[in-house]
Amino acid sequence: MDLFSDSWTALRSAVAELPDEDFAQPSGCTGWLVRDLVCHLVIDAQDVLITLATPADAEPTVDAVTYWNVEDHPPTGEDPLDALTVRLAAAYEEPGLLRFHLDDVGSAAGRAAELADPGARVSTRDEVLTVADYLTAYVLEWTLHHLDLTAHLPDTAGPPARCLAHCRATLEEIAKTAFPASFTDRDALLIGTGRRAPTEAEQAALGGPAARLPFVLG
């Protein structure tokens, strides 16, 4: 629960401090500007609120790791939902409106997470899991998107170190492979999820698992 709060607070704070002109910069998500990514975060925050208000009585079907699916190929930005996000982001016109909406809905999602019973069960994506597992799964979502936010904004604060370490361990568990100890947590996440191509030295250090990259999460 603390990791959820740390990762979400850090991401929202980074967005809040962005100057208006940075919203027109590219993000680490293919085909999306920073403003498109921030709009996606608004939708994510809504999803958190919806899920926490969707109780379930059935036994859990997934946990914080098995919640994630590994896709065959990276997103191209051409998916209908991705395209809708771009249109929604453009409709805001002013970055300040988008910044305000994320703060408004995002704060509510953060408070709902703090008030939720970790042992309660909720339903999302036709799956059932505990609140604790759901919020833990979202640490990976927030942290990866924080890396996307800062991909072309080197002066913007990145994710907290302990969130990066947690997400590296989670990705290794999802992928059933360990990244070389020489990789920083940040680089393991960027390379592992296809956000950055490995250098020749990094590819050599990866060995056999390099052929399985990237691990695209959905």
C-alpha angles and dihedrals in degrees: 000000000000091000091053090052093044095049095043095045092049092049094048091046091052091052092046091056096049115114114235094253092060091066088072093053121102118264130212090261112093111252095006131111120210089263090056091051092049090051088052089053089056088054090047090053089051089051090054091052092047094048095047087053093050106081121191132201097195125097115270114272097189139020134207092290103037089047086081125077121205109228127210098236140016118264116267098201090246097100110119092240091049090050090049090054090055091052092047091050092051090052091065089067093184121062089218091065092051091046090051094049092051091049092048099046093030093055090051091051090050093051092046090053092051092050097045122104106247091213096051118106124236135182129229135151089010090298134108124221140151120271089244092055093044093052091043090053089054092058086073091049093051095043096049091047090048086057088048091051093053097039093107098017105076094172093059117097114254132217120301114272095239091053090052091051092048092049093048089055090047093050091049089053092047092047093039090226136099122230118227116277088236090068117092114230089251094052092045089056095044095047095037094054095040096252090125131021115238119248118241090262092049092048090052090049090051093054116177097000089064088079090060095056136152110045100201110196124212 
